[in-house]
Amino acid sequence: MMHILTTHSPSHPLLQALIKEGVKITHLKKIEEFSTIPLETVDLWFSNLFTELKRPIALYNLVSKLRKHSIPYVFWNRDAPWNCGMKTWHRWVLHTMKPLDIYFTHSGQEHFPCEQFCYLPNAARPEYKFTGNLEELRDEQHYLYDICFMGALGNTKRAGCLQRRLFVKELQHLLKQQNPSIRIKIIDTSIEKPSLREQLQLIQRSKINLNYGANCDLPEQLSWGLPERVFGIPAAGGFLLTEYRDCLKDTFIATTYDDFHDTKECVEKVIFYLKNLNTLRDRAEALHYQVLENHMYSHRAATFISHLPNQKI
């Protein structure tokens, strides 16, 4: 059985998926606690890098001990490429110490110094998997909303939230001009935190579910990577309309998703799909099945394990 040490929370979706694959996970509260574990029983350290860089002496001791025992230091970067909260001196520690042996990332724009690089996108959590009858989602009467967006719009230091807020405001204005009776639902998750049940209901009772913006975006350039909602929405049976990101073409079959490059194109596609529900649902179902077959966290766990030097499942 593979044994992983980590300071990540037990709620981390990849770790939950690895446990279901038969991996033993030992969670530590802080990196200094690694010295209490017999390292001859450990196969890898799953890094919480951005937290560990804040304690460079403890990190140096950890990496030295891991290398003495030939235990790889493995990190999955879900905040790539710019790592907005990362201070300059943390970057200096990273590039000086070079702790990474295996570097997984959801975006290939920027590589941290490492021995091995692997693309590992986000995925859908198992609780988002739709268990109902997809045919019911082809009924016009099923829907409460024509278009829905859930995401942080305010009360945050993230620069990308201003862009998102401006986009949502302009989109609502243009759509109301086209169709004053259009039903739009906006959830600002920096203020309102819908439960899982409420999220699933919104996804399944909205004809179109939008994706725009991610926490790792900078105002002048988007990340290539795909946020988790890009997988969760189709897993839940909803139709996804997403802004363009480079990793879309590397992750999904082109005929199963649709994207837009600006607000004008988004409006055009919203109007088109609202007039063509069967076309909308054809795409939604195609992407739904693709996510279930290839993009659940169980698939990411299998990919993760396949890239490790010692596979003990």
CSV table of C-alpha atoms in Angstrom, one decimal:
chain,number,residue,atom,x,y,z
A,1,MET,CA,0.0,0.0,0.0
A,2,MET,CA,1.3,3.5,-0.9
A,3,HIS,CA,1.7,5.8,2.1
A,4,ILE,CA,1.6,9.6,1.6
A,5,LEU,CA,2.4,12.3,4.1
A,6,THR,CA,0.8,15.7,3.7
A,7,THR,CA,-0.2,18.9,5.6
A,8,HIS,CA,-3.2,19.3,3.2
A,9,SER,CA,-6.7,19.2,4.7
A,10,PRO,CA,-8.5,15.8,4.6
A,11,SER,CA,-11.1,17.5,2.4
A,12,HIS,CA,-8.7,17.9,-0.5
A,13,PRO,CA,-10.5,16.3,-3.4
A,14,LEU,CA,-7.4,14.5,-4.8
A,15,LEU,CA,-6.5,13.0,-1.5
A,16,GLN,CA,-10.1,11.8,-1.0
A,17,ALA,CA,-9.9,10.1,-4.4
A,18,LEU,CA,-6.5,8.6,-3.6
A,19,ILE,CA,-7.9,7.1,-0.4
A,20,LYS,CA,-10.7,5.4,-2.5
A,21,GLU,CA,-7.8,3.9,-4.6
A,22,GLY,CA,-6.3,2.3,-1.6
A,23,VAL,CA,-3.7,4.9,-0.7
A,24,LYS,CA,-2.9,5.5,3.0
A,25,ILE,CA,-2.8,9.2,3.8
A,26,THR,CA,-1.3,10.6,7.0
A,27,HIS,CA,-2.3,14.3,7.6
A,28,LEU,CA,0.1,16.4,9.6
A,29,LYS,CA,-0.8,19.8,11.1
A,30,LYS,CA,2.6,21.3,10.3
A,31,ILE,CA,5.7,20.2,8.4
A,32,GLU,CA,7.8,19.8,11.6
A,33,GLU,CA,5.7,16.8,12.6
A,34,PHE,CA,7.3,14.8,9.8
A,35,SER,CA,10.1,13.9,12.2
A,36,THR,CA,7.6,11.9,14.3
A,37,ILE,CA,6.8,9.5,11.4
A,38,PRO,CA,9.1,6.5,10.5
A,39,LEU,CA,10.1,7.6,7.0
A,40,GLU,CA,10.9,4.1,5.9
A,41,THR,CA,7.1,3.6,5.7
A,42,VAL,CA,6.6,6.7,3.5
A,43,ASP,CA,6.5,6.7,-0.3
A,44,LEU,CA,6.0,10.5,-0.9
A,45,TRP,CA,5.4,13.9,0.5
A,46,PHE,CA,2.4,15.6,-1.0
A,47,SER,CA,3.4,19.2,-0.7
A,48,ASN,CA,1.3,22.2,0.5
A,49,LEU,CA,4.0,24.3,-1.1
A,50,PHE,CA,2.7,27.8,-0.7
A,51,THR,CA,2.3,27.3,3.1
A,52,GLU,CA,5.6,25.4,3.4
A,53,LEU,CA,7.6,28.2,1.7
A,54,LYS,CA,6.7,30.5,4.6
A,55,ARG,CA,8.8,28.3,6.9
A,56,PRO,CA,12.1,28.0,4.9
A,57,ILE,CA,14.2,26.4,7.7
A,58,ALA,CA,11.6,23.8,8.4
A,59,LEU,CA,11.2,23.2,4.6
A,60,TYR,CA,15.0,22.8,4.2
A,61,ASN,CA,15.1,20.3,7.0
A,62,LEU,CA,12.1,18.4,5.5
A,63,VAL,CA,13.6,18.3,1.9
A,64,SER,CA,17.0,17.2,3.2
A,65,LYS,CA,15.5,14.3,5.2
A,66,LEU,CA,13.2,13.3,2.3
A,67,ARG,CA,16.1,13.2,-0.1
A,68,LYS,CA,18.2,11.2,2.3
A,69,HIS,CA,15.4,8.5,2.3
A,70,SER,CA,14.7,8.9,-1.5
A,71,ILE,CA,11.2,10.1,-0.9
A,72,PRO,CA,9.9,12.5,-3.6
A,73,TYR,CA,8.5,15.9,-2.8
A,74,VAL,CA,5.4,16.2,-5.0
A,75,PHE,CA,3.3,19.3,-5.5
A,76,TRP,CA,0.0,19.9,-7.5
A,77,ASN,CA,-0.3,23.6,-8.4
A,78,ARG,CA,-4.0,24.5,-8.8
A,79,ASP,CA,-3.2,28.2,-8.7
A,80,ALA,CA,-0.8,28.3,-11.7
A,81,PRO,CA,0.7,30.1,-13.3
A,82,TRP,CA,1.1,33.3,-11.3
A,83,ASN,CA,0.3,32.2,-7.8
A,84,CYS,CA,-1.3,35.5,-6.9
A,85,GLY,CA,-0.6,35.3,-3.1
A,86,MET,CA,3.1,34.3,-3.5
A,87,LYS,CA,5.6,36.9,-2.2
A,88,THR,CA,8.8,37.7,-3.9
A,89,TRP,CA,11.0,36.2,-1.2
A,90,HIS,CA,8.9,32.9,-1.3
A,91,ARG,CA,9.8,32.7,-5.0
A,92,TRP,CA,13.4,33.3,-4.1
A,93,VAL,CA,13.3,30.4,-1.6
A,94,LEU,CA,11.6,28.2,-4.3
A,95,HIS,CA,14.2,28.9,-7.0
A,96,THR,CA,17.1,28.6,-4.6
A,97,MET,CA,16.1,25.5,-2.7
A,98,LYS,CA,14.4,23.7,-5.6
A,99,PRO,CA,12.4,21.3,-3.4
A,100,LEU,CA,10.2,19.9,-6.2
A,101,ASP,CA,10.8,16.4,-7.5
A,102,ILE,CA,7.5,16.0,-9.3
A,103,TYR,CA,5.4,19.0,-10.3
A,104,PHE,CA,1.8,18.6,-11.3
A,105,THR,CA,-0.1,21.7,-12.6
A,106,HIS,CA,-3.4,22.6,-14.0
A,107,SER,CA,-1.8,25.1,-16.4
A,108,GLY,CA,1.4,24.8,-18.4
A,109,GLN,CA,2.2,28.5,-18.6
A,110,GLU,CA,4.9,28.6,-16.0
A,111,HIS,CA,7.0,25.7,-14.7
A,112,PHE,CA,8.5,25.8,-11.3
A,113,PRO,CA,12.0,24.3,-11.1
A,114,CYS,CA,11.5,20.5,-10.9
A,115,GLU,CA,12.8,17.1,-12.0
A,116,GLN,CA,9.5,16.0,-13.6
A,117,PHE,CA,6.6,18.1,-14.9
A,118,CYS,CA,3.0,16.7,-15.5
A,119,TYR,CA,-0.2,18.3,-16.6
A,120,LEU,CA,-3.0,17.5,-14.2
A,121,PRO,CA,-6.2,19.6,-14.6
A,122,ASN,CA,-8.9,20.1,-12.1
A,123,ALA,CA,-11.9,17.7,-12.1
A,124,ALA,CA,-15.4,17.1,-10.9
A,125,ARG,CA,-16.0,16.0,-7.4
A,126,PRO,CA,-18.1,12.8,-7.1
A,127,GLU,CA,-20.9,14.6,-5.2
A,128,TYR,CA,-21.6,16.6,-8.4
A,129,LYS,CA,-22.4,13.5,-10.5
A,130,PHE,CA,-26.0,13.8,-11.8
A,131,THR,CA,-28.1,10.8,-10.8
A,132,GLY,CA,-31.5,11.8,-12.3
A,133,ASN,CA,-33.0,11.5,-15.8
A,134,LEU,CA,-31.3,13.7,-18.3
A,135,GLU,CA,-34.4,13.7,-20.5
A,136,GLU,CA,-36.2,15.8,-17.9
A,137,LEU,CA,-33.6,18.6,-18.7
A,138,ARG,CA,-35.0,18.8,-22.2
A,139,ASP,CA,-38.3,20.1,-20.9
A,140,GLU,CA,-38.7,24.0,-21.1
A,141,GLN,CA,-41.0,23.8,-18.0
A,142,HIS,CA,-38.2,22.4,-15.9
A,143,TYR,CA,-36.2,25.6,-15.8
A,144,LEU,CA,-36.4,28.5,-13.4
A,145,TYR,CA,-33.6,30.5,-15.0
A,146,ASP,CA,-32.3,31.1,-18.5
A,147,ILE,CA,-28.8,31.9,-17.4
A,148,CYS,CA,-26.9,31.5,-14.1
A,149,PHE,CA,-23.5,32.6,-12.8
A,150,MET,CA,-22.0,31.6,-9.4
A,151,GLY,CA,-18.7,33.1,-8.4
A,152,ALA,CA,-17.0,35.8,-6.3
A,153,LEU,CA,-17.8,39.3,-7.4
A,154,GLY,CA,-16.8,41.5,-4.5
A,155,ASN,CA,-15.4,41.6,-1.0
A,156,THR,CA,-12.1,40.1,-2.2
A,157,LYS,CA,-8.5,41.3,-2.9
A,158,ARG,CA,-8.3,39.2,-6.1
A,159,ALA,CA,-7.7,41.5,-9.0
A,160,GLY,CA,-9.6,39.3,-11.4
A,161,CYS,CA,-12.9,39.8,-9.4
A,162,LEU,CA,-13.1,43.4,-10.7
A,163,GLN,CA,-13.0,42.1,-14.3
A,164,ARG,CA,-15.6,39.5,-13.5
A,165,ARG,CA,-17.9,42.0,-11.9
A,166,LEU,CA,-17.7,44.3,-14.9
A,167,PHE,CA,-18.3,41.4,-17.3
A,168,VAL,CA,-21.4,40.3,-15.4
A,169,LYS,CA,-22.8,43.8,-15.2
A,170,GLU,CA,-22.3,44.4,-19.0
A,171,LEU,CA,-23.7,41.0,-19.8
A,172,GLN,CA,-26.9,41.6,-17.9
A,173,HIS,CA,-27.3,45.0,-19.5
A,174,LEU,CA,-26.9,43.6,-23.0
A,175,LEU,CA,-29.1,40.6,-22.5
A,176,LYS,CA,-31.9,42.7,-21.0
A,177,GLN,CA,-31.7,44.9,-24.1
A,178,GLN,CA,-32.2,41.9,-26.3
A,179,ASN,CA,-34.8,40.3,-24.1
A,180,PRO,CA,-36.3,42.3,-21.2
A,181,SER,CA,-37.9,39.2,-19.8
A,182,ILE,CA,-34.8,37.0,-19.7
A,183,ARG,CA,-34.4,35.2,-16.3
A,184,ILE,CA,-30.9,35.8,-15.0
A,185,LYS,CA,-29.6,34.4,-11.7
A,186,ILE,CA,-26.3,35.8,-10.2
A,187,ILE,CA,-24.8,34.4,-7.0
A,188,ASP,CA,-22.0,36.4,-5.5
A,189,THR,CA,-20.2,33.7,-3.5
A,190,SER,CA,-18.1,36.2,-1.6
A,191,ILE,CA,-21.4,37.2,0.1
A,192,GLU,CA,-23.6,34.1,-0.3
A,193,LYS,CA,-22.4,30.6,0.1
A,194,PRO,CA,-24.9,28.2,-1.5
A,195,SER,CA,-24.9,24.6,-0.1
A,196,LEU,CA,-24.1,21.7,-2.4
A,197,ARG,CA,-27.8,20.9,-2.7
A,198,GLU,CA,-28.5,24.6,-3.7
A,199,GLN,CA,-25.6,24.6,-6.2
A,200,LEU,CA,-26.9,21.5,-7.9
A,201,GLN,CA,-30.4,22.8,-8.0
A,202,LEU,CA,-29.2,26.1,-9.6
A,203,ILE,CA,-27.1,24.2,-12.2
A,204,GLN,CA,-29.9,21.9,-13.1
A,205,ARG,CA,-32.7,24.5,-13.1
A,206,SER,CA,-30.7,27.0,-15.3
A,207,LYS,CA,-30.6,26.5,-19.1
A,208,ILE,CA,-27.1,28.1,-19.3
A,209,ASN,CA,-24.4,28.0,-16.7
A,210,LEU,CA,-21.6,30.5,-17.2
A,211,ASN,CA,-17.9,30.2,-16.4
A,212,TYR,CA,-15.9,33.5,-16.3
A,213,GLY,CA,-12.7,34.2,-14.4
A,214,ALA,CA,-10.5,32.3,-12.0
A,215,ASN,CA,-8.6,33.3,-8.9
A,216,CYS,CA,-5.3,32.8,-10.6
A,217,ASP,CA,-6.1,35.3,-13.4
A,218,LEU,CA,-4.3,38.6,-13.8
A,219,PRO,CA,-6.2,41.6,-15.2
A,220,GLU,CA,-4.1,41.7,-18.4
A,221,GLN,CA,-4.1,37.9,-19.1
A,222,LEU,CA,-6.1,34.8,-18.3
A,223,SER,CA,-4.7,31.6,-17.0
A,224,TRP,CA,-4.7,28.7,-19.4
A,225,GLY,CA,-6.1,26.4,-16.7
A,226,LEU,CA,-9.7,25.4,-16.1
A,227,PRO,CA,-11.4,26.1,-12.8
A,228,GLU,CA,-13.2,23.3,-11.1
A,229,ARG,CA,-16.7,24.6,-12.1
A,230,VAL,CA,-15.8,23.8,-15.7
A,231,PHE,CA,-16.0,20.1,-14.7
A,232,GLY,CA,-18.6,20.3,-12.0
A,233,ILE,CA,-21.3,22.0,-14.1
A,234,PRO,CA,-21.4,19.3,-16.8
A,235,ALA,CA,-21.0,16.5,-14.2
A,236,ALA,CA,-24.2,17.8,-12.6
A,237,GLY,CA,-26.0,17.7,-15.9
A,238,GLY,CA,-25.9,21.4,-16.7
A,239,PHE,CA,-25.0,23.2,-19.9
A,240,LEU,CA,-21.7,25.0,-19.7
A,241,LEU,CA,-20.8,28.2,-21.6
A,242,THR,CA,-17.3,29.2,-20.8
A,243,GLU,CA,-14.8,31.9,-21.6
A,244,TYR,CA,-12.0,30.7,-23.9
A,245,ARG,CA,-9.0,29.2,-22.2
A,246,ASP,CA,-6.1,27.4,-23.9
A,247,CYS,CA,-6.5,24.2,-21.9
A,248,LEU,CA,-10.0,23.7,-23.2
A,249,LYS,CA,-8.8,22.2,-26.5
A,250,ASP,CA,-6.3,20.0,-24.6
A,251,THR,CA,-9.0,18.6,-22.3
A,252,PHE,CA,-12.3,18.3,-24.0
A,253,ILE,CA,-13.5,17.2,-27.5
A,254,ALA,CA,-14.2,20.3,-29.4
A,255,THR,CA,-17.8,19.4,-30.3
A,256,THR,CA,-18.8,18.9,-26.7
A,257,TYR,CA,-18.3,22.4,-25.3
A,258,ASP,CA,-18.8,26.0,-26.4
A,259,ASP,CA,-16.8,29.1,-25.4
A,260,PHE,CA,-16.7,32.8,-26.0
A,261,HIS,CA,-13.9,35.4,-26.3
A,262,ASP,CA,-15.7,38.6,-25.2
A,263,THR,CA,-19.1,39.8,-23.9
A,264,LYS,CA,-20.5,40.4,-27.4
A,265,GLU,CA,-19.9,36.8,-28.4
A,266,CYS,CA,-21.2,35.6,-25.1
A,267,VAL,CA,-24.5,37.4,-25.7
A,268,GLU,CA,-24.8,36.0,-29.2
A,269,LYS,CA,-24.3,32.5,-28.0
A,270,VAL,CA,-26.7,32.9,-25.1
A,271,ILE,CA,-29.4,34.1,-27.4
A,272,PHE,CA,-28.7,31.3,-29.9
A,273,TYR,CA,-28.9,28.5,-27.3
A,274,LEU,CA,-32.0,29.9,-25.6
A,275,LYS,CA,-33.7,29.5,-29.0
A,276,ASN,CA,-32.4,26.0,-29.5
A,277,LEU,CA,-32.9,24.0,-26.4
A,278,ASN,CA,-32.3,20.6,-28.1
A,279,THR,CA,-28.9,21.8,-29.4
A,280,LEU,CA,-28.1,23.1,-26.0
A,281,ARG,CA,-28.9,19.8,-24.4
A,282,ASP,CA,-27.1,17.7,-27.0
A,283,ARG,CA,-23.9,19.5,-26.1
A,284,ALA,CA,-24.6,19.4,-22.4
A,285,GLU,CA,-25.2,15.6,-22.5
A,286,ALA,CA,-22.1,15.0,-24.6
A,287,LEU,CA,-19.9,16.9,-22.2
A,288,HIS,CA,-21.6,15.3,-19.2
A,289,TYR,CA,-20.6,11.8,-20.4
A,290,GLN,CA,-17.1,12.9,-21.3
A,291,VAL,CA,-16.6,14.3,-17.8
A,292,LEU,CA,-17.9,11.2,-16.2
A,293,GLU,CA,-15.7,9.0,-18.3
A,294,ASN,CA,-12.5,11.0,-18.1
A,295,HIS,CA,-12.6,14.0,-15.7
A,296,MET,CA,-13.6,12.9,-12.3
A,297,TYR,CA,-11.2,13.1,-9.4
A,298,SER,CA,-10.9,9.3,-9.5
A,299,HIS,CA,-9.3,9.8,-13.0
A,300,ARG,CA,-6.9,12.4,-11.6
A,301,ALA,CA,-5.9,10.0,-8.8
A,302,ALA,CA,-5.1,7.3,-11.4
A,303,THR,CA,-3.0,9.8,-13.4
A,304,PHE,CA,-1.3,11.0,-10.3
A,305,ILE,CA,-0.3,7.4,-9.3
A,306,SER,CA,0.9,6.5,-12.8
A,307,HIS,CA,3.5,9.3,-12.7
A,308,LEU,CA,5.0,8.3,-9.4
A,309,PRO,CA,8.3,6.3,-9.3
A,310,ASN,CA,7.0,3.6,-6.9
A,311,GLN,CA,3.4,2.5,-7.6
A,312,LYS,CA,2.2,0.3,-4.7
A,313,ILE,CA,-1.5,0.1,-5.2
